[in-house]
Coordinates of C-alpha atoms in Angstrom, one line a residue:
Chain A
M1 CA 26.7 -39.6 22.3
Y2 CA 28.6 -37.0 20.6
S3 CA 32.3 -36.6 20.9
K4 CA 33.0 -33.6 22.8
G5 CA 35.1 -32.2 19.3
V6 CA 31.1 -31.2 17.7
N7 CA 29.7 -28.4 19.1
A8 CA 26.9 -28.2 21.4
E9 CA 24.5 -26.6 19.0
E10 CA 25.2 -29.3 16.2
R11 CA 24.9 -31.8 18.7
L12 CA 21.1 -30.3 19.6
I13 CA 20.4 -30.4 15.8
E14 CA 21.3 -34.1 14.8
S15 CA 20.0 -35.1 18.2
T16 CA 16.8 -33.8 17.0
R17 CA 16.8 -35.5 13.8
A18 CA 17.6 -38.8 15.3
L19 CA 14.5 -38.1 18.0
L20 CA 11.8 -36.9 15.0
W21 CA 12.8 -39.8 13.3
E22 CA 12.3 -42.2 15.8
R23 CA 9.9 -41.0 18.0
G24 CA 7.8 -37.8 15.7
Y25 CA 7.3 -34.5 17.2
V26 CA 5.1 -35.2 19.8
G27 CA 7.5 -37.9 21.3
T28 CA 10.3 -35.2 21.0
S29 CA 10.9 -33.6 24.5
P30 CA 12.8 -30.6 25.1
K31 CA 14.6 -32.8 28.1
A32 CA 15.2 -36.2 25.7
I33 CA 16.9 -33.9 22.9
Q34 CA 19.3 -32.7 26.1
Q35 CA 20.0 -35.7 27.2
R36 CA 21.1 -37.1 23.9
A37 CA 22.8 -33.8 22.8
G38 CA 24.6 -34.1 26.2
A39 CA 23.7 -30.7 26.4
G40 CA 21.8 -28.5 29.2
Q41 CA 18.5 -26.4 29.0
G42 CA 20.8 -23.3 29.3
S43 CA 22.9 -24.3 26.2
M44 CA 19.5 -25.5 24.2
Y45 CA 18.1 -22.2 24.9
H46 CA 21.0 -20.1 24.4
H47 CA 21.2 -21.7 20.8
F48 CA 17.7 -21.9 20.1
A49 CA 14.1 -20.5 20.9
G50 CA 12.8 -23.8 21.7
K51 CA 11.5 -27.0 20.6
H52 CA 10.1 -25.8 17.6
D53 CA 12.9 -23.4 16.3
L54 CA 15.4 -27.0 16.9
A55 CA 12.7 -29.2 15.0
L56 CA 12.6 -26.7 12.1
T57 CA 16.1 -26.4 12.0
A58 CA 16.2 -30.1 12.0
I59 CA 13.8 -30.9 9.4
R60 CA 15.6 -28.3 6.9
R61 CA 18.7 -29.7 7.5
T62 CA 17.7 -33.2 6.1
A63 CA 15.7 -31.6 3.0
E64 CA 19.0 -30.0 2.3
E65 CA 20.8 -33.4 2.5
L66 CA 18.1 -35.5 0.3
R67 CA 18.3 -32.4 -1.9
A68 CA 22.1 -32.1 -2.0
A69 CA 22.2 -36.5 -2.9
A70 CA 19.6 -36.0 -5.3
E71 CA 21.4 -33.1 -7.5
A72 CA 24.7 -34.8 -7.2
R73 CA 22.9 -37.9 -9.2
L74 CA 21.3 -35.6 -11.4
S75 CA 23.7 -33.1 -12.6
V76 CA 26.3 -35.9 -13.8
P77 CA 27.1 -35.8 -17.7
G78 CA 25.3 -38.1 -19.5
T79 CA 22.1 -39.2 -21.1
A80 CA 18.6 -38.1 -19.3
L81 CA 17.6 -41.9 -18.8
G82 CA 21.4 -42.5 -17.3
R83 CA 21.1 -40.0 -15.2
V84 CA 17.7 -40.6 -13.8
T85 CA 18.7 -44.8 -13.5
A86 CA 21.7 -43.5 -11.4
Y87 CA 19.6 -41.5 -8.9
L88 CA 16.9 -44.3 -8.9
R89 CA 19.3 -47.1 -7.9
R90 CA 21.6 -45.0 -6.0
E91 CA 22.2 -46.9 -2.6
R92 CA 19.5 -46.1 -0.1
D93 CA 18.1 -47.6 2.9
V94 CA 15.2 -48.9 1.8
L95 CA 13.6 -50.2 5.3
K96 CA 14.2 -47.2 7.1
G97 CA 12.5 -45.5 4.4
C98 CA 12.8 -41.8 3.3
P99 CA 13.7 -39.3 6.0
V100 CA 11.7 -36.6 4.2
G101 CA 8.9 -38.5 3.1
R102 CA 8.2 -40.3 6.4
L103 CA 7.7 -36.7 8.0
T104 CA 3.9 -36.6 5.7
Q105 CA 3.1 -39.2 8.6
D106 CA 3.3 -36.9 11.2
P107 CA 0.3 -35.5 12.3
D108 CA 2.1 -32.9 14.2
V109 CA 4.5 -31.7 11.3
M110 CA 1.5 -31.3 8.8
A111 CA -0.4 -29.5 10.9
D112 CA 2.3 -26.3 11.4
P113 CA 2.8 -24.3 8.3
A114 CA 6.7 -23.6 9.3
L115 CA 7.5 -27.4 9.8
R116 CA 5.6 -28.7 7.0
A117 CA 7.1 -26.4 4.2
P118 CA 10.9 -27.7 3.8
V119 CA 8.8 -31.1 3.3
E120 CA 6.5 -29.8 0.5
E121 CA 9.3 -27.5 -0.7
T122 CA 11.7 -30.8 -1.3
L123 CA 9.1 -33.0 -2.9
A124 CA 8.4 -30.5 -5.4
W125 CA 11.8 -29.2 -6.0
L126 CA 12.6 -32.8 -6.9
R127 CA 9.7 -33.2 -9.4
A128 CA 10.8 -29.9 -10.6
R129 CA 14.3 -31.0 -11.3
L130 CA 13.5 -34.6 -12.8
A131 CA 11.0 -32.9 -15.3
Q132 CA 13.8 -30.8 -16.2
V133 CA 15.4 -33.6 -16.6
L134 CA 13.0 -35.7 -18.6
E135 CA 12.6 -31.9 -20.7
E136 CA 16.3 -31.9 -21.6
G137 CA 16.2 -35.9 -22.7
R138 CA 13.0 -35.2 -24.9
A139 CA 14.5 -31.9 -26.4
A140 CA 17.5 -34.4 -27.1
G141 CA 15.2 -36.4 -29.1
E142 CA 15.9 -39.1 -26.0
L143 CA 12.7 -39.8 -25.4
D144 CA 9.4 -39.5 -26.8
S145 CA 8.0 -36.2 -27.7
R146 CA 4.7 -37.7 -26.3
L147 CA 6.1 -38.3 -22.8
D148 CA 5.0 -35.3 -20.4
P149 CA 7.7 -34.7 -18.5
P150 CA 5.9 -33.2 -15.2
A151 CA 3.3 -36.1 -14.8
T152 CA 6.4 -38.5 -15.6
A153 CA 8.3 -36.7 -12.5
A154 CA 5.6 -36.9 -10.3
T155 CA 5.3 -41.0 -11.3
I156 CA 9.0 -41.2 -10.6
V157 CA 8.6 -39.8 -6.9
A158 CA 5.7 -41.6 -6.3
V159 CA 7.6 -45.2 -7.2
L160 CA 10.0 -43.8 -4.5
Q161 CA 7.9 -42.8 -1.9
G162 CA 5.5 -45.8 -2.6
G163 CA 8.3 -48.0 -2.9
Y164 CA 9.4 -47.4 0.6
V165 CA 5.6 -48.3 1.8
L166 CA 5.8 -51.4 -0.4
A167 CA 8.8 -52.5 1.6
R168 CA 7.7 -51.3 5.1
A169 CA 4.8 -53.7 4.8
S170 CA 6.7 -56.6 3.3
G171 CA 9.6 -56.2 5.6
T172 CA 12.6 -56.8 2.5
A173 CA 13.8 -54.2 -0.1
D174 CA 12.4 -56.5 -2.9
P175 CA 8.9 -54.5 -3.9
F176 CA 11.1 -51.7 -3.8
D177 CA 13.0 -52.6 -6.6
Q178 CA 10.6 -54.1 -8.4
A179 CA 8.8 -50.6 -8.2
I180 CA 12.0 -48.9 -9.2
S181 CA 12.8 -52.0 -11.8
G182 CA 9.3 -51.8 -13.5
V183 CA 9.6 -47.7 -13.9
L184 CA 12.9 -47.7 -15.6
A185 CA 12.0 -50.4 -17.8
L186 CA 9.0 -48.2 -19.3
L187 CA 11.3 -45.2 -19.7
T188 CA 13.6 -47.3 -21.3
L189 CA 11.5 -48.9 -23.8
H190 CA 10.3 -45.6 -25.0
A191 CA 13.8 -44.3 -25.0
A192 CA 14.1 -47.1 -27.5
E193 CA 11.1 -46.1 -29.4
A194 CA 12.4 -42.9 -29.5
A195 CA 16.3 -43.7 -31.0
R196 CA 14.1 -46.4 -33.7
H197 CA 12.1 -43.1 -35.1
R198 CA 15.0 -40.7 -34.9
A199 CA 17.3 -43.8 -36.9
Chain B
M1 CA -22.5 -42.8 17.2
Y2 CA -24.4 -45.6 15.5
S3 CA -28.0 -46.5 15.1
K4 CA -29.3 -48.4 18.0
G5 CA -30.3 -50.9 15.0
V6 CA -26.2 -51.9 14.5
N7 CA -25.4 -54.4 17.0
A8 CA -23.0 -54.0 19.7
E9 CA -20.3 -56.2 17.6
E10 CA -20.3 -54.0 14.9
R11 CA -20.2 -51.1 16.8
L12 CA -17.1 -52.2 18.3
I13 CA -15.1 -53.0 15.3
E14 CA -16.6 -49.9 13.4
S15 CA -15.2 -48.3 16.2
T16 CA -11.6 -49.1 16.6
R17 CA -11.4 -49.2 12.8
A18 CA -12.0 -45.5 13.2
L19 CA -10.0 -45.2 16.4
L20 CA -6.9 -47.2 14.6
W21 CA -7.5 -44.8 12.0
E22 CA -7.4 -41.1 14.2
R23 CA -4.8 -42.3 16.7
G24 CA -2.9 -45.2 15.8
Y25 CA -2.7 -48.4 17.5
V26 CA -1.1 -47.5 20.5
G27 CA -3.4 -44.1 21.2
T28 CA -6.8 -46.2 20.8
S29 CA -7.7 -47.9 23.8
P30 CA -10.3 -50.2 25.1
K31 CA -12.2 -47.7 27.2
A32 CA -12.0 -45.5 24.2
I33 CA -13.6 -48.2 21.7
Q34 CA -16.2 -49.0 24.3
Q35 CA -16.7 -45.0 24.4
R36 CA -17.0 -44.7 20.9
A37 CA -18.9 -47.4 20.0
G38 CA -21.8 -47.2 23.3
A39 CA -21.5 -50.7 24.3
G40 CA -19.9 -51.9 27.7
Q41 CA -16.4 -53.1 29.1
G42 CA -18.6 -56.5 29.2
S43 CA -20.2 -56.3 26.0
M44 CA -16.3 -55.9 24.3
Y45 CA -15.0 -58.7 26.1
H46 CA -18.1 -60.8 25.6
H47 CA -17.4 -60.4 22.1
F48 CA -13.7 -59.8 21.3
A49 CA -11.0 -61.0 23.4
G50 CA -9.2 -57.5 24.2
K51 CA -7.9 -54.8 22.1
H52 CA -5.6 -56.6 19.9
D53 CA -8.3 -59.1 18.8
L54 CA -10.5 -56.2 17.8
A55 CA -7.4 -54.3 16.1
L56 CA -7.3 -57.3 13.9
T57 CA -10.8 -58.0 13.1
A58 CA -10.7 -54.4 12.3
I59 CA -7.9 -54.4 10.0
R60 CA -9.0 -57.4 8.1
R61 CA -12.2 -55.8 7.1
T62 CA -10.6 -52.8 6.1
A63 CA -8.1 -54.9 3.8
E64 CA -10.9 -56.8 2.8
E65 CA -12.5 -53.8 1.4
L66 CA -9.6 -52.3 -0.4
R67 CA -9.6 -56.0 -1.9
A68 CA -12.8 -56.1 -3.0
A69 CA -13.2 -52.4 -4.2
A70 CA -9.9 -53.4 -6.3
E71 CA -11.7 -56.7 -8.1
A72 CA -14.7 -54.6 -8.8
R73 CA -12.7 -52.8 -11.7
L74 CA -10.2 -55.0 -12.4
S75 CA -12.6 -57.7 -13.2
V76 CA -14.5 -55.9 -15.6
P77 CA -14.9 -57.3 -19.3
G78 CA -12.3 -54.8 -21.0
T79 CA -8.7 -54.3 -21.9
A80 CA -5.9 -55.0 -19.5
L81 CA -5.1 -51.3 -19.9
G82 CA -8.8 -50.3 -19.8
R83 CA -9.1 -51.9 -16.3
V84 CA -6.1 -50.6 -15.2
T85 CA -7.1 -47.2 -15.7
A86 CA -10.7 -48.0 -14.1
Y87 CA -8.3 -48.9 -10.9
L88 CA -6.1 -46.1 -10.6
R89 CA -9.0 -43.6 -11.7
R90 CA -11.5 -44.9 -8.9
E91 CA -12.4 -42.2 -6.9
R92 CA -10.3 -42.1 -3.6
D93 CA -10.5 -39.9 -0.4
V94 CA -7.4 -38.5 -1.6
L95 CA -5.8 -36.5 1.2
K96 CA -7.4 -39.2 3.5
G97 CA -4.7 -41.8 2.1
C98 CA -4.6 -45.4 1.5
P99 CA -6.2 -47.2 4.8
V100 CA -4.0 -50.4 4.2
G101 CA -1.0 -48.9 3.4
R102 CA -1.1 -45.8 5.7
L103 CA -0.7 -48.9 8.8
T104 CA 2.7 -49.4 7.3
Q105 CA 3.4 -45.8 8.9
D106 CA 2.0 -47.7 12.2
P107 CA 4.9 -49.1 14.5
D108 CA 3.1 -51.1 16.4
V109 CA 1.1 -52.6 13.7
M110 CA 4.1 -53.4 12.0
A111 CA 5.8 -54.5 15.1
D112 CA 3.1 -57.3 15.7
P113 CA 3.4 -60.3 13.3
A114 CA -0.7 -60.9 13.3
L115 CA -1.7 -57.0 13.0
R116 CA 1.0 -56.8 10.2
A117 CA -0.1 -59.8 7.9
P118 CA -3.1 -58.6 6.4
V119 CA -1.4 -55.6 5.6
E120 CA 1.7 -57.2 4.2
E121 CA -0.8 -59.8 2.1
T122 CA -3.2 -57.5 0.9
L123 CA -0.4 -55.3 -0.9
A124 CA 0.8 -58.6 -1.9
W125 CA -2.2 -59.5 -3.6
L126 CA -2.8 -56.5 -5.7
R127 CA 0.4 -56.6 -6.5
A128 CA -0.2 -60.5 -8.0
R129 CA -3.8 -59.3 -9.3
L130 CA -2.2 -56.3 -11.8
A131 CA 0.4 -58.5 -12.5
Q132 CA -2.1 -61.0 -13.7
V133 CA -4.4 -58.2 -15.7
L134 CA -1.3 -57.2 -17.4
E135 CA 0.1 -60.7 -18.4
E136 CA -3.4 -61.3 -19.7
G137 CA -2.8 -58.0 -21.7
R138 CA 0.9 -58.8 -22.5
A139 CA -0.7 -62.4 -23.8
A140 CA -3.7 -60.7 -26.0
G141 CA -1.0 -58.4 -27.6
E142 CA -2.1 -55.2 -26.3
L143 CA 1.0 -54.4 -24.2
D144 CA 4.7 -54.4 -25.5
S145 CA 6.1 -58.5 -25.0
R146 CA 8.8 -56.9 -23.3
L147 CA 6.9 -55.5 -20.1
D148 CA 7.7 -57.8 -16.9
P149 CA 4.1 -58.0 -15.7
P150 CA 5.6 -58.2 -11.9
A151 CA 7.8 -55.0 -11.9
T152 CA 5.3 -53.0 -13.8
A153 CA 2.3 -54.1 -11.1
A154 CA 4.8 -53.2 -8.3
T155 CA 5.7 -50.0 -9.8
I156 CA 1.4 -49.4 -10.3
V157 CA 1.1 -49.9 -6.5
A158 CA 4.2 -47.6 -5.8
V159 CA 2.8 -44.7 -7.8
L160 CA -0.3 -45.2 -5.6
Q161 CA 0.6 -45.8 -2.2
G162 CA 4.2 -42.6 -3.3
G163 CA 0.7 -40.3 -4.4
Y164 CA -0.6 -40.4 -1.1
V165 CA 2.5 -39.5 0.5
L166 CA 3.0 -36.4 -2.1
A167 CA -0.2 -35.6 -1.9
R168 CA -0.2 -35.0 1.5
A169 CA 2.8 -33.1 1.6
S170 CA 1.2 -30.8 -0.6
G171 CA -2.2 -30.4 0.9
T172 CA -3.7 -31.1 -2.3
A173 CA -4.8 -34.3 -4.7
D174 CA -2.8 -32.3 -7.8
P175 CA 0.4 -34.4 -7.1
F176 CA -1.5 -37.9 -7.1
D177 CA -3.6 -36.9 -10.1
Q178 CA -0.3 -36.5 -11.9
A179 CA 1.6 -39.4 -10.6
I180 CA -1.1 -41.5 -11.7
S181 CA -1.6 -39.7 -15.3
G182 CA 2.0 -40.2 -15.5
V183 CA 2.4 -43.9 -15.2
L184 CA -1.0 -44.2 -17.4
A185 CA 0.7 -41.9 -20.3
L186 CA 3.6 -44.8 -20.3
L187 CA 1.4 -47.6 -20.4
T188 CA -0.9 -46.2 -23.4
L189 CA 2.0 -45.6 -25.5
H190 CA 3.3 -49.0 -24.9
A191 CA -0.5 -50.4 -25.6
A192 CA 0.0 -47.8 -28.6
E193 CA 3.6 -49.3 -30.0
A194 CA 2.6 -53.1 -29.2
A195 CA -0.8 -52.3 -31.5
R196 CA 1.3 -50.9 -33.8
H197 CA 3.5 -53.8 -34.5
R198 CA 0.7 -56.0 -34.8
A199 CA -1.0 -54.1 -37.4

């Protein structure tokens, strides 16, 4: 499944990510990882202590990618609302779901403190980062001073994660898009009010 | 696990609900249902066509309960915001999650149109019911006329479903509570603005 140019270690990590996504931790066997990676058992145990070590590496990489994708939108110049909008409206494979959020539904990942840590930390980081952006918007007079940045940030992350749930239930991205539009409209109305008060 | 007073049909339904919750559709065998219900194979096939029929009955009941619990809060007299608040703040077993929303993570339930229908319909009903309440609040001048009821309703349901995801990731109900507080604060600020405009 991978070109010969990619080394075995890399193929093993990517195969584990794909299998965790498709089958969950319990359904991912060392043998299946090796087969998908086109790597032997010796190669796997040369690079990794075992399935748990590989899963941890795979989950950490997924978490880092989510963080980098969020930071790319949240750190651009512009208003707080513009940055939050860019983040929420970025292209997503809505029906597939969030690669990090979905791990909360894997009981074996949640029951293992090491595997769970990157999931917990990434969602906590996302809330803190959004709260920081909202705080900047509040300090700049762009957002209402009564807005509570940490609570609003939790709302935004929950809308995203819950939007995926609604999309999955309906089989379309529509409720996800609606939920995003709804929270952005609430924030936009606030920004408009705050601007009016400043004027 | 059930008193002798409860009939076998009822015990079979409740056992299926518990097993679907704990093990998912694929992990729920007819034998496990019978054992938990204290019912024989003959009894099970007397009342139900099989595991699929039982699962459908179980999922429908879970969906009806969610609907009744929501309706009980949304239909009380009071302002739209008061009713939405009562619904969002009702006591919940946050770390357990939403019994309907969690079914979207069961691939066998989602892949089966009959089993998926009650999940899809219940979440769609909830969005429509909340949109109706918000529309009433808008018509009464309680909420800003620029508020889009269907989008805001999708946001509210997504906040709930996503709040469960965040709670599960963190192992505490705190991010769920924060996400609810955040969306209620946004709605409350709107109601205050709408009241100010009316005055």
